[in-house]
CSV table of C-alpha atoms and ligand atoms in Angstrom, one decimal:
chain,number,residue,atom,x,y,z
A,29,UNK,CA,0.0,0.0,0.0
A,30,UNK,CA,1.5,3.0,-1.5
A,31,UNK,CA,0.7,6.4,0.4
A,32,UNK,CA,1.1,9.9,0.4
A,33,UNK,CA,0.5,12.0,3.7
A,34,UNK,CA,0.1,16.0,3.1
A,35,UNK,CA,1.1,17.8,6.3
A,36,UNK,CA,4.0,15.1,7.3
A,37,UNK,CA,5.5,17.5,9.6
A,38,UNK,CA,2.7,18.2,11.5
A,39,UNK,CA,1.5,16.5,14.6
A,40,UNK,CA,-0.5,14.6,12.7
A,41,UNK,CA,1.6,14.0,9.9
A,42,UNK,CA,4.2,12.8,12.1
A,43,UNK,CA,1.8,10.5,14.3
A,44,UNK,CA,0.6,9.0,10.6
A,45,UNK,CA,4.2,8.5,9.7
A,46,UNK,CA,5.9,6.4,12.3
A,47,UNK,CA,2.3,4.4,12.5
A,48,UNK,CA,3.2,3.9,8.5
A,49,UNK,CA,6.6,3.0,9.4
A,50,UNK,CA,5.8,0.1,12.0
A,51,UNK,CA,3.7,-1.4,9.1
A,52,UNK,CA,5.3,-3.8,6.7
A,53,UNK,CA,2.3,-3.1,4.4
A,54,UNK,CA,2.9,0.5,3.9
A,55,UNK,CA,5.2,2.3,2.1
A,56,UNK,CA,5.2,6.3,2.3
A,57,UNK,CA,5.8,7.2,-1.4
A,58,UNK,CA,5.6,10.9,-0.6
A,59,UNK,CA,5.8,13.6,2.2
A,60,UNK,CA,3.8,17.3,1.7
A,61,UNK,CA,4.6,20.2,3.4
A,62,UNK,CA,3.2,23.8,2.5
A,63,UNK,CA,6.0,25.6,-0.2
A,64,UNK,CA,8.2,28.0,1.7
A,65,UNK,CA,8.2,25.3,5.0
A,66,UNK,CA,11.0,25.3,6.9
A,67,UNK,CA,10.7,21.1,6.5
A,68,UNK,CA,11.4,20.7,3.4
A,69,UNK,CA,14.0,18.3,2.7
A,70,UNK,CA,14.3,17.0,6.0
A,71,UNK,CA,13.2,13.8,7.5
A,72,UNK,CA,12.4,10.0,5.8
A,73,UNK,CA,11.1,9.7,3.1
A,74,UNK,CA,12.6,13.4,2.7
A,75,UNK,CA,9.8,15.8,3.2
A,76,UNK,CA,8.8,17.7,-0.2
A,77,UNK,CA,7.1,20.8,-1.1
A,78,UNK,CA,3.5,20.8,-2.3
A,79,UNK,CA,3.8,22.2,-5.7
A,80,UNK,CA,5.6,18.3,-6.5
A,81,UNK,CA,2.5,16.8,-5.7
A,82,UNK,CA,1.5,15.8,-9.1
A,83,UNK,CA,4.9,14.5,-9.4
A,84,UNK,CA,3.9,11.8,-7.2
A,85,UNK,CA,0.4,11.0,-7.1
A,86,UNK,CA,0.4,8.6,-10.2
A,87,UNK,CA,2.5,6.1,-8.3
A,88,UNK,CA,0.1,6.2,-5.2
A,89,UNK,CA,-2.4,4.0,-4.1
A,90,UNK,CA,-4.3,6.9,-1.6
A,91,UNK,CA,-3.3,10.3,-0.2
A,92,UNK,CA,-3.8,11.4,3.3
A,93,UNK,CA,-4.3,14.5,4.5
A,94,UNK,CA,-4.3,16.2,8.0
A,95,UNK,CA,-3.5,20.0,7.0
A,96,UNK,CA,-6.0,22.5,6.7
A,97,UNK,CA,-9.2,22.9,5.1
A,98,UNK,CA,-7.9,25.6,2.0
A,99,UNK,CA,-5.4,23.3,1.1
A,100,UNK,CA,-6.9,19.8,2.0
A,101,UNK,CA,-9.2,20.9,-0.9
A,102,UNK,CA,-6.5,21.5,-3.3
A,103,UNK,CA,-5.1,18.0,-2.5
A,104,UNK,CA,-8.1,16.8,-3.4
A,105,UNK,CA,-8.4,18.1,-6.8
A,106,UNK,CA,-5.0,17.1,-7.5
A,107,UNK,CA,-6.0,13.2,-6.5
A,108,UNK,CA,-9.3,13.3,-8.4
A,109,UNK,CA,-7.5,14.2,-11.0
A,110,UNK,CA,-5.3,10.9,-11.3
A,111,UNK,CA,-8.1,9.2,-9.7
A,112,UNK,CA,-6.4,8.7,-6.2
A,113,UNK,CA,-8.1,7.6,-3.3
A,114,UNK,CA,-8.3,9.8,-0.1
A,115,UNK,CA,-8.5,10.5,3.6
A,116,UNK,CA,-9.4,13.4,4.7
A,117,UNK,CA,-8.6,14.0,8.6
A,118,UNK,CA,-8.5,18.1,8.6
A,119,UNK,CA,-11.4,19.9,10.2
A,120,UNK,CA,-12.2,22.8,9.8
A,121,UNK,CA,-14.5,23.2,6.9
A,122,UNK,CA,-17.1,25.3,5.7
A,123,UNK,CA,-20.4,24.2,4.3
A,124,UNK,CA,-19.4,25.6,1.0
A,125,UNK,CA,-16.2,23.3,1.0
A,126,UNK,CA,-18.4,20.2,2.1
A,127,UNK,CA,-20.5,20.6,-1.2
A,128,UNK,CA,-17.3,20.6,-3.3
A,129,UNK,CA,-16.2,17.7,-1.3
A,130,UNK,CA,-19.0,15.4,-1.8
A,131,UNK,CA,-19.0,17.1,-5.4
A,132,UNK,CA,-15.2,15.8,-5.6
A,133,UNK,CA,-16.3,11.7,-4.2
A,134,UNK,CA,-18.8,11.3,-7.2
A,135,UNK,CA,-15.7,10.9,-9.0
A,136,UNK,CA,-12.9,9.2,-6.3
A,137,UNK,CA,-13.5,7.2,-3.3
A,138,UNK,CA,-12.9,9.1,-0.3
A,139,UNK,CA,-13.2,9.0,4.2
A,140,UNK,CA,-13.9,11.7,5.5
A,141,UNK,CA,-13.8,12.0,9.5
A,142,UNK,CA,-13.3,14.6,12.1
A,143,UNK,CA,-11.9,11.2,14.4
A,144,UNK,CA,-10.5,8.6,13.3
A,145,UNK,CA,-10.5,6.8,16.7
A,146,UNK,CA,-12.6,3.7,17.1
A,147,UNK,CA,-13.8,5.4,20.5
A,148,UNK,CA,-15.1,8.1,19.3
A,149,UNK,CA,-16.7,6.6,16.4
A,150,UNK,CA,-18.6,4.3,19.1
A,151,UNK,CA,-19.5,8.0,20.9
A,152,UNK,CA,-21.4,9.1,17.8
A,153,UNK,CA,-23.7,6.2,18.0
A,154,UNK,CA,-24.5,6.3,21.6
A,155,UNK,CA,-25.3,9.9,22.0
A,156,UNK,CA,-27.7,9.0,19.2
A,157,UNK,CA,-29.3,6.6,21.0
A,158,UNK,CA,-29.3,8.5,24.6
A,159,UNK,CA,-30.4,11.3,22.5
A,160,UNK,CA,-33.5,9.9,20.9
A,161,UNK,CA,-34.2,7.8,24.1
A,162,UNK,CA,-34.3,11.1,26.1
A,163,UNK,CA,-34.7,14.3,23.8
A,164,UNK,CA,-35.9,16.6,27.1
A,165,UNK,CA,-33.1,16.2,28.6
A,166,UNK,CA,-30.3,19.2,28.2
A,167,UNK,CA,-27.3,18.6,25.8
A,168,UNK,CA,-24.2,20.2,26.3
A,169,UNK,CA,-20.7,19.6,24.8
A,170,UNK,CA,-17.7,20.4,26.1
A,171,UNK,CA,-14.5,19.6,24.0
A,172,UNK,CA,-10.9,20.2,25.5
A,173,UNK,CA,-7.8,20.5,23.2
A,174,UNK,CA,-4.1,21.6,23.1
A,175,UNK,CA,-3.2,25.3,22.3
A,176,UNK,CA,-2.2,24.6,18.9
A,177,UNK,CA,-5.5,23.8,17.3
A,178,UNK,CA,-6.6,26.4,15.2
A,179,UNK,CA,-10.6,26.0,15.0
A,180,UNK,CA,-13.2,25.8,17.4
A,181,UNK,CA,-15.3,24.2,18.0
A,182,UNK,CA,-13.2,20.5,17.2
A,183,UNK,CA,-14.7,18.4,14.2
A,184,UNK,CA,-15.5,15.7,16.3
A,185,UNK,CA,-17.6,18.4,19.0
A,186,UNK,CA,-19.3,19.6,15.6
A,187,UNK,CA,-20.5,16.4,14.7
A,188,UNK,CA,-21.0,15.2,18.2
A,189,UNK,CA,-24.0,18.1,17.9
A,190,UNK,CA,-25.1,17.9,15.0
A,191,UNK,CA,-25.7,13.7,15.7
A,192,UNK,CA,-27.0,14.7,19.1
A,193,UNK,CA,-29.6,17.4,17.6
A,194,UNK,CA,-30.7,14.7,14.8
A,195,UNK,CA,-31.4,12.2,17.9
A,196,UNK,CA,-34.0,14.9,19.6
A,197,UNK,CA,-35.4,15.3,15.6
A,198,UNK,CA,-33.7,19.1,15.3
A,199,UNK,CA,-31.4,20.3,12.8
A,200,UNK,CA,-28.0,22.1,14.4
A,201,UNK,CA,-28.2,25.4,12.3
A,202,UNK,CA,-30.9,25.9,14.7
A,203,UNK,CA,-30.5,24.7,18.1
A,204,UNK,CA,-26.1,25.3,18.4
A,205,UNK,CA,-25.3,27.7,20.9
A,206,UNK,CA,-21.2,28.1,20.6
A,207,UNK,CA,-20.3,29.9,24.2
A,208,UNK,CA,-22.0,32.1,26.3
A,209,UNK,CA,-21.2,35.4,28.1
A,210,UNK,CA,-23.6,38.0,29.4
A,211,UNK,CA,-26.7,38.3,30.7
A,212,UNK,CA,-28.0,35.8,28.4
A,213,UNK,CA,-31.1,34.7,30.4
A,214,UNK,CA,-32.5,31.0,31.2
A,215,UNK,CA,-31.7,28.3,28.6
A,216,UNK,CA,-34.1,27.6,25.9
A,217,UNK,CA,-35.1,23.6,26.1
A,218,UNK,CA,-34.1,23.1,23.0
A,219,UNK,CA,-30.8,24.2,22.7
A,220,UNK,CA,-27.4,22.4,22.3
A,221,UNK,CA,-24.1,24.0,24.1
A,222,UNK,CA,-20.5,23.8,22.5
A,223,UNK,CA,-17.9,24.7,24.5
A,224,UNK,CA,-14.5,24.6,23.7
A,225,UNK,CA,-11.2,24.9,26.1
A,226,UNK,CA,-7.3,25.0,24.5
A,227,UNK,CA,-4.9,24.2,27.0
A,228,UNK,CA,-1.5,22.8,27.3
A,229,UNK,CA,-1.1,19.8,25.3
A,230,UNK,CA,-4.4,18.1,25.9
A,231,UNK,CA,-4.8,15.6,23.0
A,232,UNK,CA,-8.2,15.8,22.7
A,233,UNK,CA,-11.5,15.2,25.0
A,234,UNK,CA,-14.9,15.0,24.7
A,235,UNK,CA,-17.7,15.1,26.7
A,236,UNK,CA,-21.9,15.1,26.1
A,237,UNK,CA,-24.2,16.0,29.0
A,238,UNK,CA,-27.3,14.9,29.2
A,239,UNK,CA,-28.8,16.8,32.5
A,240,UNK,CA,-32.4,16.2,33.6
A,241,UNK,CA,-34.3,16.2,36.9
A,242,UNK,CA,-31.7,15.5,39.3
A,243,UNK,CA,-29.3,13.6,37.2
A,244,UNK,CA,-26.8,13.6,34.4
A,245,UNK,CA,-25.1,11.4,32.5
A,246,UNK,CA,-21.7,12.0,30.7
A,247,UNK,CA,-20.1,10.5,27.9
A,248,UNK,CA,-16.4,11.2,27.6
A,249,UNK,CA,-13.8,10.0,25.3
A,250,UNK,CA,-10.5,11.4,25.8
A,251,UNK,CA,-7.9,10.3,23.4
A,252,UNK,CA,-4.3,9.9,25.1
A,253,UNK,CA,-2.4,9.7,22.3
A,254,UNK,CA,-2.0,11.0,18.6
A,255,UNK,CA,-1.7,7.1,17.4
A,256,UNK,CA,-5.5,6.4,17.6
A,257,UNK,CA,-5.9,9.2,15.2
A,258,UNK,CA,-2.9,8.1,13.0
A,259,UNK,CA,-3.9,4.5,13.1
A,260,UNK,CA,-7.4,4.7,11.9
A,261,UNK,CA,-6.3,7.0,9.3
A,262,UNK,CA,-3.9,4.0,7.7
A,263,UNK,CA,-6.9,1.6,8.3
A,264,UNK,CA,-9.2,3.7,6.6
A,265,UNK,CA,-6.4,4.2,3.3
A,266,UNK,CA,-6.0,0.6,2.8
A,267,UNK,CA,-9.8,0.3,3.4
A,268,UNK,CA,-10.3,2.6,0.4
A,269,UNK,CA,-8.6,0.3,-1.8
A,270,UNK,CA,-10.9,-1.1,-4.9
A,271,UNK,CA,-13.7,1.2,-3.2
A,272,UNK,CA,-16.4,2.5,-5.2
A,273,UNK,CA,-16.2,6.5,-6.1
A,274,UNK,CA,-18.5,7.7,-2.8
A,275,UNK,CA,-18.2,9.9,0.3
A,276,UNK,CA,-17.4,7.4,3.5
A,277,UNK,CA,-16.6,7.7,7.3
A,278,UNK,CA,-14.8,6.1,10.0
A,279,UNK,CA,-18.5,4.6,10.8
A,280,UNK,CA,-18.3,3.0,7.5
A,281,UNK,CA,-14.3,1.3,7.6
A,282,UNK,CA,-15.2,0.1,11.5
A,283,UNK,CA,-18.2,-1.5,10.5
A,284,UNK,CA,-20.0,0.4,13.2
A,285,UNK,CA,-23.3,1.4,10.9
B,12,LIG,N1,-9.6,13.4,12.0
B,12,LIG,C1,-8.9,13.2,13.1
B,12,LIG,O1,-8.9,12.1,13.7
B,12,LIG,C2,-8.0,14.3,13.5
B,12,LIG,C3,-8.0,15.5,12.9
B,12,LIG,N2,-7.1,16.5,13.2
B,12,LIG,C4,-7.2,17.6,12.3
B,12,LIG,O2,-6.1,17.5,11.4
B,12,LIG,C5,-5.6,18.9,11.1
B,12,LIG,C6,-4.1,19.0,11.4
B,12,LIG,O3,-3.9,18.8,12.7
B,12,LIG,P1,-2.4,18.9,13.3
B,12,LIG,O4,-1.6,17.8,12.7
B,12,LIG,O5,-2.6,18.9,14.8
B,12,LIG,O6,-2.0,20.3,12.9
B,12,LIG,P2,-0.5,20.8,12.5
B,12,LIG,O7,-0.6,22.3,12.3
B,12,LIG,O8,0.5,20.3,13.5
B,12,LIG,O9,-0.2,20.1,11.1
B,12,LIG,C7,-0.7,20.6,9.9
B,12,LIG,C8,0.5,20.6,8.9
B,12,LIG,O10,0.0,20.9,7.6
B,12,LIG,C9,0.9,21.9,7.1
B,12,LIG,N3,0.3,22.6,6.0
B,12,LIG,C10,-0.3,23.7,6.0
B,12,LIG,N4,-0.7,24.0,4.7
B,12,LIG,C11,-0.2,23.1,3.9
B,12,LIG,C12,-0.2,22.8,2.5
B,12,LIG,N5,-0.8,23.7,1.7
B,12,LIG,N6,0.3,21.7,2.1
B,12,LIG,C13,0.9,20.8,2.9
B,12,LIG,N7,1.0,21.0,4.2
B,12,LIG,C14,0.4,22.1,4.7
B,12,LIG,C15,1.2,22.8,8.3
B,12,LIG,O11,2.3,23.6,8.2
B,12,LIG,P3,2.4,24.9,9.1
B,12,LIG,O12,2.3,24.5,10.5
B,12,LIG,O13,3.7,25.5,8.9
B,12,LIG,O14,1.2,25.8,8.7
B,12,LIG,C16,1.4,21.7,9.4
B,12,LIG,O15,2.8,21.2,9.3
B,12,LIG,C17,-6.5,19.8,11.9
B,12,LIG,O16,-7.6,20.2,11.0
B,12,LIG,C18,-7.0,18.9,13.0
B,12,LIG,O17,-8.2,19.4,13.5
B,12,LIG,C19,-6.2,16.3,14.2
B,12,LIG,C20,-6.2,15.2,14.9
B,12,LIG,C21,-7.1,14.0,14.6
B,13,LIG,O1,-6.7,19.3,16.3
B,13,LIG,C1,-6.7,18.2,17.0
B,13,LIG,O2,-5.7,18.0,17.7
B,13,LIG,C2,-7.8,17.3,16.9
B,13,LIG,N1,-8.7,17.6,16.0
B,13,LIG,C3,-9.8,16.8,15.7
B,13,LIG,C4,-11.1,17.6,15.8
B,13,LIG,O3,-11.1,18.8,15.5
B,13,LIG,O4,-12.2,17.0,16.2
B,13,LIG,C5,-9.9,15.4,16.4
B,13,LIG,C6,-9.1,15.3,17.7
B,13,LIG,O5,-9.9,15.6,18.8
B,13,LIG,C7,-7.8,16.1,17.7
């Protein structure tokens, strides 16, 4: 299995890396960084600047990406055109750029997740059922990550809402309520809370409340390392192989829907 991982010298693109390394199976065929990086040409396989990209695609079997949402799309483009598998891990995106993506997968196969950890993936689909099984009960997120991460709220904490708003039968848009400060006055039943903390060098946690008349339950995952993430990411490339053109998730690769 032949890969290419955009944003090698990243956190994540490191994490992918020596998970890549460890695996007879795969062989890292290419290493992206943004042109201009200070990492280019360092490393193995020697990290190379994104403007080669096309240079290497053709010999790939699929592309990972964990850089930003801008240029994951580019990367994207550049795979459909030599009909490359992909993974995207990068968060971030707008709903203008999730049209163009599922646009885009008519044409290639392609995962796209905001966690690529089995845990979370197994999160998903029990706040759906706590959800559904008690919809008057308050909903609030709380995600916690290290001070690096750009956006807010996390991927995962997005979707965590947005599956937790379908389980009371409401759509996001309208219930989300991303922080509060103020006078801001009693909460409305319906609504869903995201907070978001950045601290230190917190992996990444999650939590869903569900508070009712005098108790609460929480779901937490809290990811301890970087190698969940990376791991799923290589499971989900060689999934991809001989895959259909279509837009899949984590849920899909674990089997989990
Ligand atoms: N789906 C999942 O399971 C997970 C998703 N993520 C998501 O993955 C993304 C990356 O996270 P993380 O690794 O922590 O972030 P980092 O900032 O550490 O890594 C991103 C890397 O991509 C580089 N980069 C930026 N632009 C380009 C470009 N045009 N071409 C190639 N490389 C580029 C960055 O360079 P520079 O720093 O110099 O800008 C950086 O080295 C985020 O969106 C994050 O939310 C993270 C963990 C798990
Ligand atoms: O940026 C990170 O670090 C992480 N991002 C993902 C997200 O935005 O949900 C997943 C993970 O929690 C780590």
């Amino acid at each position: 299995m032949k890969i290419i991982i955009c944003g090698a010298a990243g956190r994540m693109g490191q994490a992918i890396l020596s998970v890549a390394k460890a695996d007879e199976n795969v062989q890292v065929v290419g290493a992206f960084e943004y042109d201009g990086s200070s990492a280019i040409g360092s490393g193995t396989p020697r990290v190379a600047p994104i403007s080669d990209l096309e240079k290497v695609l053709p010999q790939a079997d699929a592309l990972i990406d964990f850089t930003s949402p801008d240029s994951a799309l580019k990367n994207l483009k550049a795979a459909k055109k030599y009909k490359i598998p992909v993974v995207i891990g990068t968060t971030g995106f707008i709903d203008e750029q999730k049209n163009e993506i599922a646009e885009i997968a008519k044409s290639i196969p392609v995962v796209m997740s905001p966690n690529m950890s089995i845990g979370v993936n197994l999160l998903f689909k029990l706040v759906d059922e706590v959800a559904k099984k008690i919809p008057d009960y308050d909903i609030e997120i709380v995600e916690l990550h290290h001070n690096k991460k750009k956006d807010a709220p996390s991927g995962t904490a997005a979707k965590l809402a947005e599956v937790a708003a379908k389980g009371i039968g409401k759509k996001i848009e309208s219930v989300g309520v991303y922080g509060r400060h103020g006078i801001i006055g009693t909460r409305n039943q319906d609504e869903i809370g995201v907070m978001s903390v950045r601290a230190g060098d917190i992996v990444g946690d999650h939590t869903v409340y569900f508070a009712g008349p005098g108790e609460r339950i929480e779901l937490t995952h809290r990811a301890h390392s970087r190698d969940t993430f990376a791991a799923g990411a290589v499971r989900a490339a060689k999934w991809l192989k001989g895959k259909q053109p279509g837009l899949y998730d984590m849920q899909d690769v674990l089997e989990l829907k």
